[in-house]
Coordinates of C-alpha atoms in Angstrom, one line a residue:
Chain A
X1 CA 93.3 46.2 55.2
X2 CA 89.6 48.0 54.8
X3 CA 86.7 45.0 55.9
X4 CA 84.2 45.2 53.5
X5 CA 80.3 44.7 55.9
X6 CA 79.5 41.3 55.5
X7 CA 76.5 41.0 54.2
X8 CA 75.1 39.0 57.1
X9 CA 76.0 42.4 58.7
X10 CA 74.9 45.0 56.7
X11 CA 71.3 43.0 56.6
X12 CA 71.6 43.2 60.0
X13 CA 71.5 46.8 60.0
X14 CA 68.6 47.3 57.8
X15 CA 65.6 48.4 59.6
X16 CA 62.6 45.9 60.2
X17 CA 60.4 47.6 57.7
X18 CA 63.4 47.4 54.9
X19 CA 63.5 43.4 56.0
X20 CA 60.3 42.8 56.2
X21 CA 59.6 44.7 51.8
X22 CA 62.2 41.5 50.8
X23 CA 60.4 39.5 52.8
X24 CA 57.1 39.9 51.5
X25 CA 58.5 39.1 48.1
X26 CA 59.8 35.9 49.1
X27 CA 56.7 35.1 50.9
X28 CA 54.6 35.8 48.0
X29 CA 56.5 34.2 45.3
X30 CA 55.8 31.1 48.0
X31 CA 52.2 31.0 47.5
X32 CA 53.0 29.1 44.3
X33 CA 53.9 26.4 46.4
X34 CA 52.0 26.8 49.7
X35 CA 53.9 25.1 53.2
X36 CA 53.6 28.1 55.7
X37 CA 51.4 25.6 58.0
X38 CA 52.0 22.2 59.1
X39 CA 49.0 21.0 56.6
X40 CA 52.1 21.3 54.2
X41 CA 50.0 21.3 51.3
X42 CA 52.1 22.6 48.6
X43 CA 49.2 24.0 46.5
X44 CA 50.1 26.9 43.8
X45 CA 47.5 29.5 45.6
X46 CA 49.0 32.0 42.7
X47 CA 46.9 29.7 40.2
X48 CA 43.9 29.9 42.2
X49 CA 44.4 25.7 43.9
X50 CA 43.2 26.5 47.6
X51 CA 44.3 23.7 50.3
X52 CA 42.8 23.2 53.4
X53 CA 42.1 26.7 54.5
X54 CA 40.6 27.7 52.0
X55 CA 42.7 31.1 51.5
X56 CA 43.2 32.4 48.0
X57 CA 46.5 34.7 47.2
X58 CA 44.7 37.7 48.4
X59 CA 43.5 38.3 52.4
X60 CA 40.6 39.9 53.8
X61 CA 40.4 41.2 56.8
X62 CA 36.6 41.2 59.4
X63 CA 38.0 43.2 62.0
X64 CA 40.4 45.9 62.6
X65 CA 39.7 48.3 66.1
X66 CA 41.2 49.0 69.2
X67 CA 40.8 46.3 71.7
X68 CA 41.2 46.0 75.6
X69 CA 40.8 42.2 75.9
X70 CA 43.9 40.8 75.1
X71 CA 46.9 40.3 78.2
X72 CA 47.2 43.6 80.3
X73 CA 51.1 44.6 79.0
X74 CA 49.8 44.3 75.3
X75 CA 46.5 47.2 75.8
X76 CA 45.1 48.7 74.3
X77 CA 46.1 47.2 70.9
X78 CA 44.9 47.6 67.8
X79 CA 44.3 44.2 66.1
X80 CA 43.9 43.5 62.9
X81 CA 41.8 40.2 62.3
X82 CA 42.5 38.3 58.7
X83 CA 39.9 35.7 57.4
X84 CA 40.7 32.1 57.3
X85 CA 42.1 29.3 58.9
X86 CA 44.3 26.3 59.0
X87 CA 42.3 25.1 61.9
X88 CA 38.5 24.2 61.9
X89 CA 38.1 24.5 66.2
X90 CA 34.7 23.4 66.8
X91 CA 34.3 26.4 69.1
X92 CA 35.8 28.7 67.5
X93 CA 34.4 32.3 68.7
X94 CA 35.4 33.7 65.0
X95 CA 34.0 30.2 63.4
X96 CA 32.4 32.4 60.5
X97 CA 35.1 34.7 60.0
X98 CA 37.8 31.7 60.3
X99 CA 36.5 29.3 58.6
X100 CA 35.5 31.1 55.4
X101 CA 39.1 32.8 54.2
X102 CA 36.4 35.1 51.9
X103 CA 34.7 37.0 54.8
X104 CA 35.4 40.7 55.2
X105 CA 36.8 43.4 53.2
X106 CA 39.8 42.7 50.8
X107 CA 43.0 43.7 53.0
X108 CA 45.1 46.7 52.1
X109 CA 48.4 46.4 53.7
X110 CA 49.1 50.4 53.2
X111 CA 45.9 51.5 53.7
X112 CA 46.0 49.0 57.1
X113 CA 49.0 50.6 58.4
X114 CA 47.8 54.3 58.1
X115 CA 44.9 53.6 60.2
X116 CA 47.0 51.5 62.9
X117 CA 50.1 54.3 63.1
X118 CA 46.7 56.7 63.8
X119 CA 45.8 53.7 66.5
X120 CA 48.9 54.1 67.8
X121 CA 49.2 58.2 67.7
X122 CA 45.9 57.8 69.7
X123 CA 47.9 55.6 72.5
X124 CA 47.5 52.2 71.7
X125 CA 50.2 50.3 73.3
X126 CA 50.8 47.8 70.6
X127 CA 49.7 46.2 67.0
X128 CA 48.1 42.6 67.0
X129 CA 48.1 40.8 63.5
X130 CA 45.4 37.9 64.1
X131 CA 43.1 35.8 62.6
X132 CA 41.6 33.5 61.9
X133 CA 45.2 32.6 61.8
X134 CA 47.6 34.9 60.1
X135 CA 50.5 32.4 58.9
X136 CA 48.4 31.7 55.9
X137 CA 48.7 35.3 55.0
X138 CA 52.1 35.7 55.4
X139 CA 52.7 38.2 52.5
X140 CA 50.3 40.3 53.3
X141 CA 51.5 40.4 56.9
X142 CA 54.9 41.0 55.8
X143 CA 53.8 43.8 54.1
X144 CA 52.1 45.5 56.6
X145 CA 55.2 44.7 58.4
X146 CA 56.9 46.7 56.1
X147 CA 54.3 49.9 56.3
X148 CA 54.7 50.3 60.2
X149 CA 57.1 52.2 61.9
X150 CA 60.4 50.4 62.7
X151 CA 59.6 51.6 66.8
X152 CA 55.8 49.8 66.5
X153 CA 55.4 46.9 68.9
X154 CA 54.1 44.3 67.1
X155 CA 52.3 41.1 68.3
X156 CA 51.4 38.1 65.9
X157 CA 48.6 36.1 67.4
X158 CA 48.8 32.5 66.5
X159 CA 48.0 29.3 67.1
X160 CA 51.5 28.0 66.1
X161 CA 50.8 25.7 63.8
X162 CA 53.4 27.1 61.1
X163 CA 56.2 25.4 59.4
X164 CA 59.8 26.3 59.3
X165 CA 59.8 27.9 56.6
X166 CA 57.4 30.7 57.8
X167 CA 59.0 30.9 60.9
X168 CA 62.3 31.6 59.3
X169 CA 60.8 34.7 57.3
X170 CA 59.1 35.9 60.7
X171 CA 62.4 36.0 62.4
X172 CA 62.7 39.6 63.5
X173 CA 59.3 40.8 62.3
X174 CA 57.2 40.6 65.2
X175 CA 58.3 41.7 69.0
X176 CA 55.4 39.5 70.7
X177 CA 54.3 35.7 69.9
X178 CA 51.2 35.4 71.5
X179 CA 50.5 31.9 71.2
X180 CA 47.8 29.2 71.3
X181 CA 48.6 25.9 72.8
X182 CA 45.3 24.8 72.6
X183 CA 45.3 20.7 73.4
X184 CA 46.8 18.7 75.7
X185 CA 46.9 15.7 72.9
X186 CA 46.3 15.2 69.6
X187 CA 43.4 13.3 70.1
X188 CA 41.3 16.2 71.4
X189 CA 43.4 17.7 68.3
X190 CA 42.3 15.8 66.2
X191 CA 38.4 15.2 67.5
X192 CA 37.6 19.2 68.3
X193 CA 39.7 20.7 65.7
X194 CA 40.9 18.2 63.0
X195 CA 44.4 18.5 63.5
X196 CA 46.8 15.7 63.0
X197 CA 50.0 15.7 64.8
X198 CA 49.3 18.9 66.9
X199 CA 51.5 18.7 70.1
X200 CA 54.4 18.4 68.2
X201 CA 54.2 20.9 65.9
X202 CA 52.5 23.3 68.5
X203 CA 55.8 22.6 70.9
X204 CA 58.4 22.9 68.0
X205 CA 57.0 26.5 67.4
X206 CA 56.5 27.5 71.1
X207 CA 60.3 26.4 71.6
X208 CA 61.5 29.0 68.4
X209 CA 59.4 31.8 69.5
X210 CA 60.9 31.4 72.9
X211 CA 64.2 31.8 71.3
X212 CA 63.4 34.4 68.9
X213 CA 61.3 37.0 70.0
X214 CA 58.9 37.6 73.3
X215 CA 56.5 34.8 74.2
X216 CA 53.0 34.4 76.3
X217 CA 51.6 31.4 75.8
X218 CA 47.6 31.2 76.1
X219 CA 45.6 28.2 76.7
X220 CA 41.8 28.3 76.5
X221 CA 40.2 26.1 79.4
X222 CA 37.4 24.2 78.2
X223 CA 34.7 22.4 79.8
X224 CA 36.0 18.2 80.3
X225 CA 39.1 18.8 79.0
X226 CA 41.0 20.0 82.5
X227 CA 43.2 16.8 82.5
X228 CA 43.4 15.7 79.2
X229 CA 44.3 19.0 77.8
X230 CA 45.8 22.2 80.5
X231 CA 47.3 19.4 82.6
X232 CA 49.6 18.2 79.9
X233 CA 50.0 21.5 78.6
X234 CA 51.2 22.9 81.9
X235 CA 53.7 20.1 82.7
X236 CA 55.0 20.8 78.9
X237 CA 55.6 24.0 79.9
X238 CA 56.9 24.3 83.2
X239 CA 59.9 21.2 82.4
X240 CA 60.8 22.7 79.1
X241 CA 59.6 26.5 79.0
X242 CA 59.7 27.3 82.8
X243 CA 59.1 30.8 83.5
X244 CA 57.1 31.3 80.2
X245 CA 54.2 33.3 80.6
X246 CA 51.4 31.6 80.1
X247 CA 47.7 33.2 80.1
X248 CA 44.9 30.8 81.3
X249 CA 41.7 31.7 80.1
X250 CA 38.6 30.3 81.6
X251 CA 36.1 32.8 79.4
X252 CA 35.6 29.1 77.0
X253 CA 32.1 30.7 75.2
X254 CA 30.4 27.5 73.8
X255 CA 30.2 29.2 70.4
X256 CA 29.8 28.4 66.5
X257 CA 29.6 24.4 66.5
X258 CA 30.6 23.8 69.9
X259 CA 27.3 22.0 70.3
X260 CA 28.1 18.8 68.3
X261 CA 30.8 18.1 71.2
X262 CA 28.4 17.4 74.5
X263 CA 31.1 18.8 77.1
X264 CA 31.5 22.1 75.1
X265 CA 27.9 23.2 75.3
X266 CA 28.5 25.0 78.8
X267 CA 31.4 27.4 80.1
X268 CA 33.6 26.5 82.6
X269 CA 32.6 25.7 86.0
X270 CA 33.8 27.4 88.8
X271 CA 35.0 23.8 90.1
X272 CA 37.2 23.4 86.9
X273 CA 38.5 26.8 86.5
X274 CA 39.5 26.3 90.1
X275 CA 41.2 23.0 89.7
X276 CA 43.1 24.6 86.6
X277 CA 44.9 27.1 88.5
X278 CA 45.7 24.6 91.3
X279 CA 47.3 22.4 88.2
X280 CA 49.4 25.6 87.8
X281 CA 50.6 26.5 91.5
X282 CA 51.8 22.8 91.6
X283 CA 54.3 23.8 88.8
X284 CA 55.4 26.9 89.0
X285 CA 53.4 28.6 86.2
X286 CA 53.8 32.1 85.6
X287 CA 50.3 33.0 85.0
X288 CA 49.4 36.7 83.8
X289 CA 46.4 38.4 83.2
Chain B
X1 CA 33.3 43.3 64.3
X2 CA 32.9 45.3 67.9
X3 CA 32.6 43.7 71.0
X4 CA 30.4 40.9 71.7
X5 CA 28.8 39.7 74.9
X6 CA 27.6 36.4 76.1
X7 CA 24.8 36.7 79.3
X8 CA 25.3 32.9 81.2
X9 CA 21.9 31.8 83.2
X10 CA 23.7 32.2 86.0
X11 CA 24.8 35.9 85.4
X12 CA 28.1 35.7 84.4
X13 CA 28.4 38.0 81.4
X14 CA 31.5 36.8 78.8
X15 CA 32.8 39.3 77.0
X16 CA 35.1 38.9 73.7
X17 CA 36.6 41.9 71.3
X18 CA 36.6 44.6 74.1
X19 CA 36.5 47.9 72.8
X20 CA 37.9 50.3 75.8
X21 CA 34.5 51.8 76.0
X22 CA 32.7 48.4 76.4
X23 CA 35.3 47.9 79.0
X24 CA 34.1 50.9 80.7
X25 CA 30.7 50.0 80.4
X26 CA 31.2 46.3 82.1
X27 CA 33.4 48.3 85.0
X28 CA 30.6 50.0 85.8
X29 CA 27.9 47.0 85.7
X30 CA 30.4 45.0 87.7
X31 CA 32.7 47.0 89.7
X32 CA 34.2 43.9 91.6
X33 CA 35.7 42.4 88.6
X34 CA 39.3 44.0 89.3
X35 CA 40.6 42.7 86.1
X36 CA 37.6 44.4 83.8
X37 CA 38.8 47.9 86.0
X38 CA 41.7 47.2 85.2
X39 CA 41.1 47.2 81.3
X40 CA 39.2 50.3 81.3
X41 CA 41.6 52.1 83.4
X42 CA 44.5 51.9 80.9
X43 CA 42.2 52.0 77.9
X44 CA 41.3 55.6 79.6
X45 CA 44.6 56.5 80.9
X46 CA 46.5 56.0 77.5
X47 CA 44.1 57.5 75.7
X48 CA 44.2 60.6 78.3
X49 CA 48.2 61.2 78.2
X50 CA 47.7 61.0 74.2
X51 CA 44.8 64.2 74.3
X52 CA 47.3 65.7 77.5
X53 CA 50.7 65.1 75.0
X54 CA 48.2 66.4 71.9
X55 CA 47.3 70.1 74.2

């Protein structure tokens, strides 16, 4: 008897870029009924209806260089910054850019990949698709998915607030989740970035990108929040993701509105940032740079 | 967007969006900050073996 390739197979052979064309349709043809973030708004962004970030059908794009910043096994990488958010961070270093889905130049995903293969001809180590927050693009991201070379390492910064059904057309897309997990609780959720229900949905989409692709984690410190936020974090992390990698930041830049929260209009202290890594020898955190 | 830096009263510089020629730069104004060294080293070395690879 001659087997006949499942299909479950013979999608599995296609290359990522092949994958990631029927992807992009599916995505798109979701934008009539928007869910790729936990706002779950369901708003026909097709039709022009905009929900809570603001994005249209269409993304722009504010930045798109070669960067040295981001963790030492991802540089250089060329990252690609989309406008918008589903977040509104009151310190937010991109507040301008993330908050208003229209800033920049409109976002050609052809045109984008052209100048990130030269990026990458030029010896940039990896890709980075950020935003803003670039779950709320999907398509787009998809499609630029689908320009790059099946070999590019790709790395989707974000702050893992995306719903099931984004995550499911992701699968396989990007090598690297670089990952925000930004509060401790979802009061300091809710209070600094109006977020309801973040710790849940932030740890459901930590746990599938554990399981389906690389993972780093990154958690901004910020100024008062040592206990209420990194502390829970890092016991999150080291019972149910031990081992993760997991960047600490103590840069926090009291930037954009940071100023309406009293504890946020200063960096870290010294004191603090010490403390923090203290917090994370006591459990085993794999910290990297 | 290219890099942007933030100068704290107390010296610190904060740096966001490093380009690796800014990282260069801040290696040089700072050459204890390992981790900044670091960041310019590999932005140079990568973009060396690519113009060595290019030859």
């Amino acid at each position: 008897m001659i087997c006949a390739p499942s299909e479950k197979n013979s999608r599995a052979a296609q290359t990522r870029p092949a994958r990631a064309r029927e992807r992009a349709a599916v995505a798109r043809a979701m934008l009539a009924e928007c869910r790729f973030c936990a706002h779950d708004c369901g708003v026909n962004r097709l039709a022009g209806e905009h929900g809570l970030c603001h994005a249209g059908a269409k993304p722009r794009f504010f930045s798109a260089q070669v960067e040295v910043s981001d963790e030492l096994e991802l540089i250089p990488t060329f990252a690609i910054a989309l406008s918008g958010c589903d977040l509104r961070c009151d310190f937010c270093i991109t507040g301008a850019e993330s908050w208003n889905a229209k800033a920049g130049g409109s976002f050609d995903a052809s045109e984008m990949a052209e100048r990130a293969e030269r990026a990458l001809n030029n010896g940039a180590r990896t890709i980075m698709l950020l935003g803003g927050e670039p779950t709320i693009h999907l398509p787009a991201a998809l499609e630029l998915v689908a320009s790059l070379p099946d070999s590019a390492r790709l790395v989707w910064k974000t702050n893992a607030h995306g719903l099931a059904q984004a995550r499911e057309l992701l699968d396989g897309m990007f090598n690297v989740w670089l990952a925000d997990f930004k509060f401790g609780n979802d009061d300091c959720a809710q209070r600094l970035a109006k977020i309801p229900d973040y710790v849940r949905v932030v740890q459901e989409n930590l746990l599938w990108a554990n399981e389906h692709s690389e993972l780093i984690v990154r958690h901004l410190l910020m100024p008062g929040h040592i206990d209420c936020c990194w502390k829970p974090v890092a016991e999150w992390l080291a019972e149910n993701l031990p081992g993760v990698k997991v960047n600490l930041r103590s840069g926090f830049w009291p930037a954009w509105q940071a100023a309406r929260r009293p504890e946020l209009r200063g960096p870290v202290s010294a004191a603090e940032a010490k403390r923090a890594e203290q917090i994370a020898q006591v459990r085993s955190i794999n910290l990297i740079s | 967007m290219t890099s942007e830096l933030l100068i704290l009263p107390d010296g610190r510089i904060l740096a966001q969006n490093i380009t690796p020629v800014m990282a260069g730069l801040l290696s040089e104004l700072n050459p204890d900050d390992k981790l900044m060294r670091a960041r310019a080293e590999i932005g140079n070395r990568r973009n060396r073996v690519q113009k060595i690879c290019k030859q």
